[in-house]
């Protein structure tokens, strides 16, 4: 046997026996960039009612940790991009791990499995901002986890955007996959480090964005029910973008000698508003196709029969997200801002689309809305200034061609903007004035697909709700001393 063969066999054995193979099952990203948050108990119930087994968050916010505590749900927490630089200091990383991992983990409260280091730090639009500081941060966090004695079960990884390898110029077909030229060496070092620590590589894959970015993209290729324009690659027929994108990464990993590194999908989903291709019908088509494939453990052509580890994006709509990438950014939720399902799905991983369970006992503000006065002139001189003001602060992304409120007449659109602002401001009287153009109405003017928001009662500040950790710790110490 050649040395190459021995290595191949060892790798194969490693895949079968490896304790660090990514545990599959469905996860959901829970982002909190919202003007109003549901109470953590409501979220906890929502997660449990829908059989969600894994949750990924974008920081280590104590309020989020509280919702996840005691649920047994596997959690991926994260170091945000703006903390990467600080994590280049080993002492700071050690403190982060102590405060945000070990204290929850040791008490057995939150089932932390992963730490995401940064979020899409090598995204092309970030330029070189995070290029030099991400890998040192990853090393420091994993080393701090190892030193804290939890490195065997908690792994650090970097959630990448697929643009670290996805490029039609470099990679016309999946088998040509390789990492982007400007970061190729860095990616190779990172992949090597992940592998030596038994961590997976995480990547975010968005067929919706491919469709959004290219008018010539064949729409059926974004879904999972066949296409007239499959991609042919060495005799393999790719009928959907997900498979092609995933296998491009497999090829890129293979080229640097880590073709078997476990791959985790950090984010994948379909938005429901803010763009002509973002609606509930298409989102349901995407999720039903994708979730059935996952449940069937179909894998991809280069990794067939694989249980892929996936975190859907996302749990709830986030009305305060930046719309720089596009207005659809605020509509990625499987559930609406108030925790109500938009379409049937199966978040427990079974693949049988069924009605989801909405958030229970949601508390709303008084049923009243801010509208343009019936006698106000919709073409008056200050109307556009006021609408622009409202929409610069509140969420008006449902307005526009092909969107849920795209069918409103001009008066309706103005009212929509005024109400969005009024609700965001918790129906504060002064927020429904707009130079005398607006008035409060108790008549529900939602119509057709266009929903005039009634905001939820804001959850009390998390500061007063923090865990009595120090007491728990004292208790454990006392028990420990008593036992020995
Ligand atoms: C722990 O995480 C929180 C939330 O992300 C952050 O604000 C805090 O600074 C972190 N703690 C340390 C010691 O870095
Ligand atoms: C990153 O490091 C390289 C090599 O040490 C250096 O040339 C470059 O200026 C650094 N870039 C940034 C953004 O710090
Ligand atoms: C959803 O979007 C697709 C593509 O733009 C469109 O054909 C379809 O009519 C839309 N469905 C609804 C219910 O808006
Ligand atoms: C428009 O706004 C200006 C400045 O606030 C105000 O002086 C003016 O009276 C307004 N015009 C109307 C028609 O309301
Ligand atoms: C307003 O009407 C919409 C659409 O008919 C409905 O979904 C919503 O529940 C109503 N809101 C209230 C507070 O009645």
Coordinates of C-alpha atoms and ligand atoms in Angstrom, one line a residue:
X1 CA 0.0 0.0 0.0
X2 CA 1.3 3.4 -0.8
X3 CA 1.5 6.0 1.9
X4 CA -1.3 7.9 0.2
X5 CA -3.5 4.9 0.6
X6 CA -2.7 4.6 4.2
X7 CA -3.6 8.2 4.7
X8 CA -6.8 7.8 2.8
X9 CA -7.8 4.9 5.0
X10 CA -6.9 6.7 8.1
X11 CA -9.0 9.6 7.0
X12 CA -11.9 7.3 6.2
X13 CA -11.7 5.7 9.6
X14 CA -11.5 9.1 11.2
X15 CA -14.7 10.1 9.5
X16 CA -16.5 7.1 10.8
X17 CA -15.2 7.1 14.3
X18 CA -14.5 10.8 14.7
X19 CA -16.1 12.1 17.9
X20 CA -16.1 15.5 16.4
X21 CA -18.2 14.8 13.3
X22 CA -20.7 17.7 13.3
X23 CA -23.8 16.6 15.1
X24 CA -26.6 17.2 12.6
X25 CA -30.1 18.4 13.2
X26 CA -31.9 21.6 12.6
X27 CA -30.8 24.9 14.1
X28 CA -32.2 28.4 13.9
X29 CA -30.4 31.7 14.0
X30 CA -31.9 34.1 16.6
X31 CA -30.9 37.7 15.8
X32 CA -32.1 40.5 18.1
X33 CA -31.6 43.6 15.9
X34 CA -35.2 44.7 16.7
X35 CA -36.8 47.8 18.1
X36 CA -38.9 45.6 20.4
X37 CA -38.1 42.2 21.9
X38 CA -40.4 39.5 23.0
X39 CA -39.9 38.4 26.6
X40 CA -37.3 35.6 27.0
X41 CA -39.8 33.3 28.5
X42 CA -42.0 33.7 25.4
X43 CA -39.0 32.9 23.2
X44 CA -38.1 29.9 25.3
X45 CA -41.7 28.6 24.9
X46 CA -41.6 29.3 21.1
X47 CA -38.4 27.3 20.7
X48 CA -39.6 24.4 22.7
X49 CA -43.1 24.3 21.2
X50 CA -41.6 24.0 17.7
X51 CA -39.0 21.3 18.7
X52 CA -36.0 23.5 17.8
X53 CA -32.9 21.7 19.0
X54 CA -30.2 24.2 18.2
X55 CA -29.9 28.0 18.3
X56 CA -27.3 30.3 17.1
X57 CA -27.0 33.8 18.4
X58 CA -24.7 36.7 17.4
X59 CA -23.2 37.6 20.8
X60 CA -23.5 36.2 24.3
X61 CA -26.2 38.6 25.5
X62 CA -27.4 37.6 29.0
X63 CA -31.0 38.1 28.1
X64 CA -30.7 35.6 25.2
X65 CA -28.8 33.2 27.4
X66 CA -31.6 33.4 29.9
X67 CA -34.1 32.3 27.3
X68 CA -31.9 29.3 26.4
X69 CA -31.0 28.3 29.9
X70 CA -32.4 25.0 31.1
X71 CA -33.8 24.0 27.7
X72 CA -31.0 21.6 26.7
X73 CA -31.0 23.4 23.3
X74 CA -27.5 23.3 21.8
X75 CA -26.3 26.8 21.5
X76 CA -23.7 28.6 19.3
X77 CA -22.7 31.9 20.8
X78 CA -20.4 34.5 19.1
X79 CA -17.8 37.1 19.4
X80 CA -19.1 40.0 17.3
X81 CA -16.8 41.5 14.6
X82 CA -16.3 44.7 16.7
X83 CA -14.7 42.6 19.5
X84 CA -12.3 40.7 17.2
X85 CA -9.6 43.2 17.7
X86 CA -9.8 42.9 21.5
X87 CA -9.6 39.1 21.2
X88 CA -6.1 39.4 19.7
X89 CA -5.1 39.7 23.3
X90 CA -5.0 36.3 25.0
X91 CA -6.0 37.6 28.4
X92 CA -9.0 39.4 27.0
X93 CA -10.1 36.2 25.2
X94 CA -9.7 34.2 28.4
X95 CA -11.9 36.7 30.2
X96 CA -14.5 36.5 27.4
X97 CA -14.6 32.7 27.7
X98 CA -14.8 32.9 31.5
X99 CA -17.7 35.4 31.5
X100 CA -19.6 34.1 28.4
X101 CA -18.9 30.4 28.2
X102 CA -17.7 28.8 31.4
X103 CA -20.0 30.5 33.8
X104 CA -23.1 29.3 31.9
X105 CA -21.5 26.0 31.0
X106 CA -20.2 25.0 34.4
X107 CA -23.6 25.5 36.0
X108 CA -25.1 23.2 33.4
X109 CA -27.5 26.0 32.5
X110 CA -26.8 26.7 28.8
X111 CA -25.7 23.8 26.5
X112 CA -23.0 25.7 24.6
X113 CA -21.5 23.8 21.7
X114 CA -19.8 26.4 19.5
X115 CA -18.4 29.8 19.6
X116 CA -18.6 31.8 16.4
X117 CA -15.6 34.1 16.0
X118 CA -16.7 37.1 14.0
X119 CA -19.5 37.0 11.6
X120 CA -18.6 36.8 7.9
X121 CA -15.4 38.8 8.7
X122 CA -13.9 38.2 5.2
X123 CA -16.9 39.5 3.4
X124 CA -15.6 41.3 0.3
X125 CA -17.4 44.5 1.2
X126 CA -15.5 44.7 4.5
X127 CA -12.3 45.1 2.6
X128 CA -9.3 44.2 4.8
X129 CA -10.9 45.4 8.0
X130 CA -10.9 42.0 9.7
X131 CA -8.3 40.1 7.6
X132 CA -5.5 40.4 10.1
X133 CA -7.4 40.0 13.3
X134 CA -9.8 37.1 12.8
X135 CA -7.4 34.2 12.8
X136 CA -5.5 35.3 16.0
X137 CA -8.9 35.8 17.7
X138 CA -10.0 32.3 16.7
X139 CA -6.8 30.8 18.1
X140 CA -7.1 32.8 21.3
X141 CA -10.7 31.8 21.8
X142 CA -10.1 28.1 21.1
X143 CA -7.0 28.0 23.3
X144 CA -8.9 29.7 26.1
X145 CA -11.6 27.1 25.7
X146 CA -9.0 24.4 25.9
X147 CA -7.3 25.9 28.9
X148 CA -10.7 26.2 30.7
X149 CA -11.1 22.4 30.1
X150 CA -14.1 22.7 27.8
X151 CA -12.3 22.5 24.5
X152 CA -13.3 18.9 23.9
X153 CA -17.0 19.7 23.7
X154 CA -17.0 23.4 22.8
X155 CA -15.4 24.4 19.5
X156 CA -14.6 27.8 18.1
X157 CA -15.1 28.4 14.4
X158 CA -15.6 31.3 12.0
X159 CA -18.9 31.7 10.2
X160 CA -17.9 32.7 6.7
X161 CA -19.9 34.2 3.9
X162 CA -19.8 31.9 0.8
X163 CA -17.9 34.7 -1.0
X164 CA -14.7 33.3 0.5
X165 CA -14.9 30.7 -2.3
X166 CA -18.0 31.5 -4.3
X167 CA -17.2 33.3 -7.5
X168 CA -18.3 32.5 -11.0
X169 CA -15.0 33.8 -12.3
X170 CA -12.9 31.4 -10.3
X171 CA -15.4 28.7 -9.9
X172 CA -17.6 28.1 -12.9
X173 CA -18.3 24.6 -11.7
X174 CA -18.1 23.1 -8.2
X175 CA -15.1 20.9 -8.9
X176 CA -13.1 24.0 -9.8
X177 CA -13.7 25.3 -6.2
X178 CA -10.9 27.1 -4.5
X179 CA -10.6 29.9 -1.9
X180 CA -10.5 33.5 -3.1
X181 CA -7.0 34.5 -4.2
X182 CA -6.6 37.4 -1.7
X183 CA -7.2 35.1 1.3
X184 CA -6.1 31.7 0.0
X185 CA -3.1 31.4 2.3
X186 CA -5.1 32.6 5.3
X187 CA -8.0 30.3 4.6
X188 CA -5.6 27.4 4.4
X189 CA -4.1 28.2 7.8
X190 CA -7.5 28.6 9.3
X191 CA -8.8 25.3 7.9
X192 CA -5.7 23.5 9.2
X193 CA -6.3 25.0 12.7
X194 CA -10.0 24.1 12.7
X195 CA -9.2 20.5 11.6
X196 CA -6.5 20.1 14.3
X197 CA -9.0 21.3 16.9
X198 CA -11.8 19.1 15.7
X199 CA -13.9 22.1 14.7
X200 CA -16.1 22.4 11.6
X201 CA -15.9 25.2 9.0
X202 CA -19.1 27.3 9.0
X203 CA -20.4 28.9 5.9
X204 CA -23.6 30.9 5.1
X205 CA -25.3 30.0 1.8
X206 CA -28.0 32.2 0.3
X207 CA -29.7 31.1 -3.0
X208 CA -32.0 34.1 -2.6
X209 CA -29.0 36.5 -2.7
X210 CA -27.7 34.8 -5.9
X211 CA -31.1 35.5 -7.5
X212 CA -31.2 39.0 -6.1
X213 CA -27.7 39.8 -7.4
X214 CA -28.1 38.5 -10.9
X215 CA -31.1 39.2 -13.2
X216 CA -30.1 36.3 -15.4
X217 CA -30.0 33.8 -12.6
X218 CA -32.5 30.9 -13.4
X219 CA -35.0 31.2 -10.6
X220 CA -35.8 27.5 -10.4
X221 CA -32.1 26.8 -9.7
X222 CA -32.6 28.5 -6.3
X223 CA -35.2 25.9 -5.2
X224 CA -35.2 22.1 -5.0
X225 CA -37.8 20.9 -7.4
X226 CA -35.9 20.7 -10.6
X227 CA -34.7 23.1 -13.3
X228 CA -34.4 23.2 -17.0
X229 CA -30.9 24.6 -16.8
X230 CA -28.9 22.2 -14.6
X231 CA -25.2 22.7 -14.2
X232 CA -23.0 19.9 -15.6
X233 CA -19.7 19.2 -13.9
X234 CA -17.7 16.1 -14.7
X235 CA -20.8 14.0 -15.3
X236 CA -22.5 15.4 -12.2
X237 CA -25.8 17.2 -12.9
X238 CA -26.4 20.0 -10.4
X239 CA -30.1 21.0 -10.2
X240 CA -29.9 23.5 -7.4
X241 CA -27.6 26.2 -6.2
X242 CA -27.3 24.8 -2.7
X243 CA -25.6 21.6 -3.8
X244 CA -23.4 23.4 -6.2
X245 CA -22.3 26.0 -3.6
X246 CA -21.7 23.4 -0.9
X247 CA -19.7 21.2 -3.3
X248 CA -17.6 24.2 -4.4
X249 CA -16.5 24.5 -0.7
X250 CA -15.9 20.7 -0.6
X251 CA -13.6 21.1 -3.6
X252 CA -11.9 24.2 -2.1
X253 CA -11.2 22.2 1.1
X254 CA -10.0 19.2 -0.9
X255 CA -7.5 21.4 -2.7
X256 CA -5.8 22.4 0.5
X257 CA -5.8 18.8 1.8
X258 CA -8.9 18.9 4.1
X259 CA -11.6 17.5 1.8
X260 CA -13.2 15.8 4.8
X261 CA -13.5 18.8 7.2
X262 CA -17.0 18.9 8.6
X263 CA -19.1 21.7 7.1
X264 CA -21.7 23.5 9.1
X265 CA -24.2 25.8 7.3
X266 CA -24.2 28.8 9.6
X267 CA -27.1 30.6 7.8
X268 CA -29.6 29.7 5.1
X269 CA -33.1 30.9 4.5
X270 CA -35.5 33.0 2.3
X271 CA -37.0 36.4 3.2
X272 CA -40.7 37.2 2.8
X273 CA -40.8 40.9 2.0
X274 CA -38.8 43.9 0.9
X275 CA -38.2 42.6 -2.7
X276 CA -40.3 41.2 -5.5
X277 CA -38.8 37.7 -5.0
X278 CA -39.2 37.8 -1.3
X279 CA -42.6 36.6 -0.4
X280 CA -44.3 33.9 1.6
X281 CA -45.0 31.7 -1.4
X282 CA -41.4 31.5 -2.5
X283 CA -40.1 31.2 1.1
X284 CA -42.4 28.3 1.7
X285 CA -41.2 26.7 -1.6
X286 CA -37.6 27.1 -0.5
X287 CA -38.1 25.8 3.0
X288 CA -40.3 22.8 2.1
X289 CA -37.8 21.7 -0.5
X290 CA -34.8 22.2 1.7
X291 CA -36.1 20.8 4.9
X292 CA -37.3 17.6 3.2
X293 CA -33.9 17.0 1.7
X294 CA -32.3 17.6 5.0
X295 CA -34.6 15.2 6.7
X296 CA -33.9 12.6 4.0
X297 CA -30.1 13.0 4.8
X298 CA -29.6 13.2 1.0
X299 CA -26.3 15.2 1.2
X300 CA -24.8 16.6 -2.0
X301 CA -23.2 14.9 -5.0
X302 CA -19.7 15.2 -3.4
X303 CA -20.9 14.3 0.1
X304 CA -23.8 12.0 -0.5
X305 CA -25.9 10.5 2.3
X306 CA -24.8 13.1 4.7
X307 CA -26.6 14.6 7.6
X308 CA -25.8 18.3 7.1
X309 CA -25.6 20.6 10.1
X310 CA -27.8 23.6 9.4
X311 CA -28.8 26.8 11.1
X312 CA -31.8 28.5 9.4
X313 CA -31.9 32.2 9.1
X314 CA -33.8 33.3 11.0
X315 CA -36.2 32.9 13.9
X316 CA -37.9 36.3 13.8
X317 CA -38.1 39.4 11.6
X318 CA -35.7 42.1 12.7
X319 CA -37.0 45.6 12.1
X320 CA -33.9 47.5 13.0
X321 CA -31.4 45.6 10.7
X322 CA -29.4 47.6 8.3
X323 CA -31.0 47.7 4.9
X324 CA -27.6 48.3 3.1
X325 CA -27.6 44.8 1.6
X326 CA -31.3 45.3 0.6
X327 CA -34.7 46.0 2.1
X328 CA -35.4 42.2 2.4
X329 CA -32.9 42.2 5.4
X330 CA -35.7 42.9 7.9
X331 CA -37.9 40.0 6.7
X332 CA -35.8 36.8 7.1
X333 CA -38.0 35.5 10.0
X334 CA -39.7 32.2 9.8
X335 CA -41.9 33.9 12.4
X336 CA -43.1 37.5 12.3
X337 CA -41.8 40.3 14.7
X338 CA -44.4 39.1 17.2
X339 CA -43.6 35.4 16.9
X340 CA -46.4 34.3 14.6
X341 CA -45.7 31.7 11.9
X342 CA -45.6 32.9 8.3
X343 CA -45.9 29.4 6.6
X344 CA -45.9 25.8 7.6
X345 CA -42.5 24.1 8.2
X346 CA -41.0 21.5 10.4
X347 CA -38.3 23.0 12.7
X348 CA -37.8 19.7 14.6
X349 CA -36.0 18.2 11.5
X350 CA -38.7 15.7 10.6
X351 CA -39.3 17.1 7.1
X352 CA -43.1 17.0 7.4
X353 CA -44.4 20.5 6.7
X354 CA -46.9 21.3 9.4
X355 CA -48.4 24.3 11.1
X356 CA -45.8 25.9 13.4
X357 CA -46.8 27.0 16.9
X358 CA -46.9 30.8 17.4
X359 CA -45.6 32.7 20.4
X360 CA -48.2 32.6 23.2
X361 CA -49.7 35.4 25.3
X362 CA -48.0 38.1 23.3
X363 CA -48.8 41.5 24.7
X364 CA -49.6 44.2 22.2
X365 CA -50.0 48.0 22.6
X366 CA -53.5 49.4 22.5
X367 CA -55.2 48.7 19.1
X368 CA -54.8 52.1 17.5
X369 CA -52.8 53.3 14.5
X370 CA -51.4 56.6 13.2
X371 CA -52.8 57.7 9.9
X372 CA -52.8 60.6 7.5
X373 CA -55.7 63.0 8.4
X374 CA -58.7 62.4 6.1
X375 CA -58.7 66.1 5.2
X376 CA -55.0 66.5 4.7
X377 CA -53.6 67.1 1.2
X378 CA -51.5 64.0 0.2
X379 CA -49.6 66.3 -2.1
X380 CA -49.0 69.0 0.5
X381 CA -45.6 70.7 0.7
X382 CA -44.4 68.9 3.9
X383 CA -45.7 65.4 3.2
X384 CA -42.6 63.9 1.6
X385 CA -40.3 65.4 4.3
X386 CA -42.4 63.8 7.0
X387 CA -42.7 60.4 5.3
X388 CA -38.9 60.4 4.7
X389 CA -38.4 61.2 8.4
X390 CA -40.7 58.4 9.5
X391 CA -39.0 55.9 7.2
X392 CA -35.5 56.9 8.1
X393 CA -36.3 55.9 11.7
X394 CA -38.9 53.2 11.4
X395 CA -39.3 50.2 9.0
X396 CA -41.1 51.0 5.7
X397 CA -39.6 48.2 3.7
X398 CA -43.0 46.6 3.0
X399 CA -43.7 49.6 0.7
X400 CA -42.6 49.3 -2.9
X401 CA -43.2 47.4 -6.1
X402 CA -43.9 43.7 -5.6
X403 CA -43.9 44.0 -1.8
X404 CA -46.7 43.3 0.7
X405 CA -47.8 46.9 0.8
X406 CA -46.9 47.8 -2.8
X407 CA -50.6 48.0 -3.7
X408 CA -51.4 50.9 -1.4
X409 CA -52.6 54.2 -2.9
X410 CA -50.5 57.3 -2.0
X411 CA -52.7 58.1 1.0
X412 CA -52.3 54.6 2.3
X413 CA -48.5 54.6 1.8
X414 CA -48.3 57.9 3.8
X415 CA -50.4 56.4 6.6
X416 CA -48.2 53.3 6.5
X417 CA -45.1 55.3 7.1
X418 CA -46.6 57.4 9.9
X419 CA -47.9 54.3 11.7
X420 CA -44.6 52.5 11.4
X421 CA -43.0 55.4 13.3
X422 CA -45.8 55.8 15.8
X423 CA -45.6 52.1 16.7
X424 CA -41.9 52.1 16.9
X425 CA -42.2 55.0 19.4
X426 CA -44.6 52.9 21.5
X427 CA -47.6 55.1 20.4
X428 CA -46.2 58.1 22.1
X429 CA -48.6 61.0 21.4
X430 CA -46.0 63.3 20.0
X431 CA -44.9 60.7 17.5
X432 CA -48.3 60.9 15.6
X433 CA -48.2 64.6 14.7
X434 CA -46.0 65.0 11.5
X435 CA -46.6 68.8 11.4
X436 CA -50.3 68.3 12.0
X437 CA -50.7 65.9 9.1
X438 CA -51.5 62.9 11.2
X439 CA -54.1 61.6 13.6
X440 CA -54.6 58.5 15.7
X441 CA -57.3 56.1 14.6
X442 CA -58.8 53.0 16.3
X443 CA -59.9 51.6 12.9
X444 CA -57.8 48.7 11.8
X445 CA -56.7 49.6 8.3
X446 CA -54.7 46.5 7.4
X447 CA -55.9 45.3 4.1
X448 CA -55.0 42.3 1.8
X449 CA -51.4 41.4 2.2
X450 CA -50.6 44.8 3.7
X451 CA -50.3 44.6 7.5
X452 CA -50.3 47.9 9.5
X453 CA -48.2 47.0 12.4
X454 CA -49.4 47.1 16.0
X455 CA -46.3 46.9 18.1
X456 CA -45.7 44.6 21.0
X457 CA -45.2 45.8 24.5
X458 CA -41.5 46.2 24.9
X459 CA -39.9 43.5 27.2
X460 CA -38.5 45.0 30.4
X461 CA -34.8 45.8 30.3
X462 CA -32.7 42.7 30.9
X463 CA -30.6 44.4 33.5
X464 CA -32.9 43.6 36.4
X465 CA -33.3 40.0 35.2
X466 CA -29.7 38.7 35.3
X467 CA -28.9 35.3 36.7
X468 CA -27.9 35.0 40.4
X469 CA -24.7 33.3 39.1
X470 CA -22.5 34.3 42.0
X471 CA -25.0 32.7 44.4
X472 CA -25.0 29.5 42.5
X473 CA -21.2 29.5 42.4
X474 CA -21.1 30.0 46.2
X475 CA -23.5 27.1 46.6
X476 CA -21.4 24.8 44.5
X477 CA -18.3 25.8 46.4
X478 CA -20.0 25.1 49.7
X479 CA -21.2 21.7 48.5
X480 CA -17.7 21.0 47.0
X481 CA -16.0 21.8 50.3
X482 CA -18.5 19.8 52.3
X483 CA -18.1 16.7 50.0
X484 CA -14.3 16.6 50.3
Ligands
LIG1 C1 -19.5 38.7 27.1 O1 -20.4 38.9 26.1 C2 -21.2 40.1 26.2 C3 -22.2 40.1 25.1 O2 -21.8 39.8 23.8 C4 -20.2 41.3 26.0 O3 -20.9 42.5 26.2 C5 -19.1 41.2 27.1 O4 -18.2 42.2 27.0 C6 -18.4 39.9 27.1 N1 -17.5 39.7 28.2 C7 -16.2 39.9 28.2 C8 -15.5 39.7 29.4 O5 -15.6 40.1 27.1
LIG2 C1 -2.2 43.1 7.8 O1 -0.9 42.5 7.9 C2 -0.1 42.7 6.8 C3 1.2 41.9 7.0 O2 1.7 42.0 8.3 C4 0.2 44.2 6.6 O3 1.0 44.4 5.5 C5 -1.1 44.9 6.5 O4 -0.9 46.3 6.4 C6 -2.1 44.6 7.6 N1 -3.4 45.1 7.3 C7 -4.2 45.7 8.2 C8 -5.5 46.2 7.7 O5 -3.9 45.9 9.3
LIG3 C1 -44.1 35.8 -5.1 O1 -43.0 36.2 -6.0 C2 -43.0 35.5 -7.2 C3 -41.8 36.0 -8.0 O2 -41.7 37.4 -8.0 C4 -44.3 35.9 -8.0 O3 -44.4 35.3 -9.2 C5 -45.5 35.5 -7.1 O4 -46.7 36.0 -7.7 C6 -45.4 36.1 -5.7 N1 -46.5 35.6 -4.9 C7 -47.2 36.3 -4.1 C8 -48.3 35.7 -3.3 O5 -47.0 37.5 -4.0
LIG4 C1 -44.1 73.1 6.4 O1 -43.1 73.0 7.4 C2 -42.5 74.3 7.7 C3 -41.4 74.1 8.7 O2 -41.7 73.2 9.7 C4 -43.6 75.2 8.3 O3 -43.1 76.5 8.6 C5 -44.7 75.3 7.3 O4 -45.8 76.0 7.8 C6 -45.2 73.9 6.8 N1 -46.2 74.0 5.7 C7 -47.4 73.5 5.8 C8 -48.3 73.7 4.6 O5 -47.8 72.9 6.8
LIG5 C1 -56.0 44.1 11.9 O1 -56.4 43.4 10.7 C2 -55.5 42.4 10.2 C3 -55.9 42.0 8.8 O2 -57.2 41.8 8.8 C4 -55.5 41.3 11.3 O3 -54.5 40.3 10.9 C5 -55.0 41.9 12.6 O4 -55.1 40.9 13.6 C6 -56.0 43.1 13.0 N1 -55.4 43.7 14.2 C7 -56.2 43.9 15.3 C8 -55.5 44.5 16.4 O5 -57.4 43.7 15.3

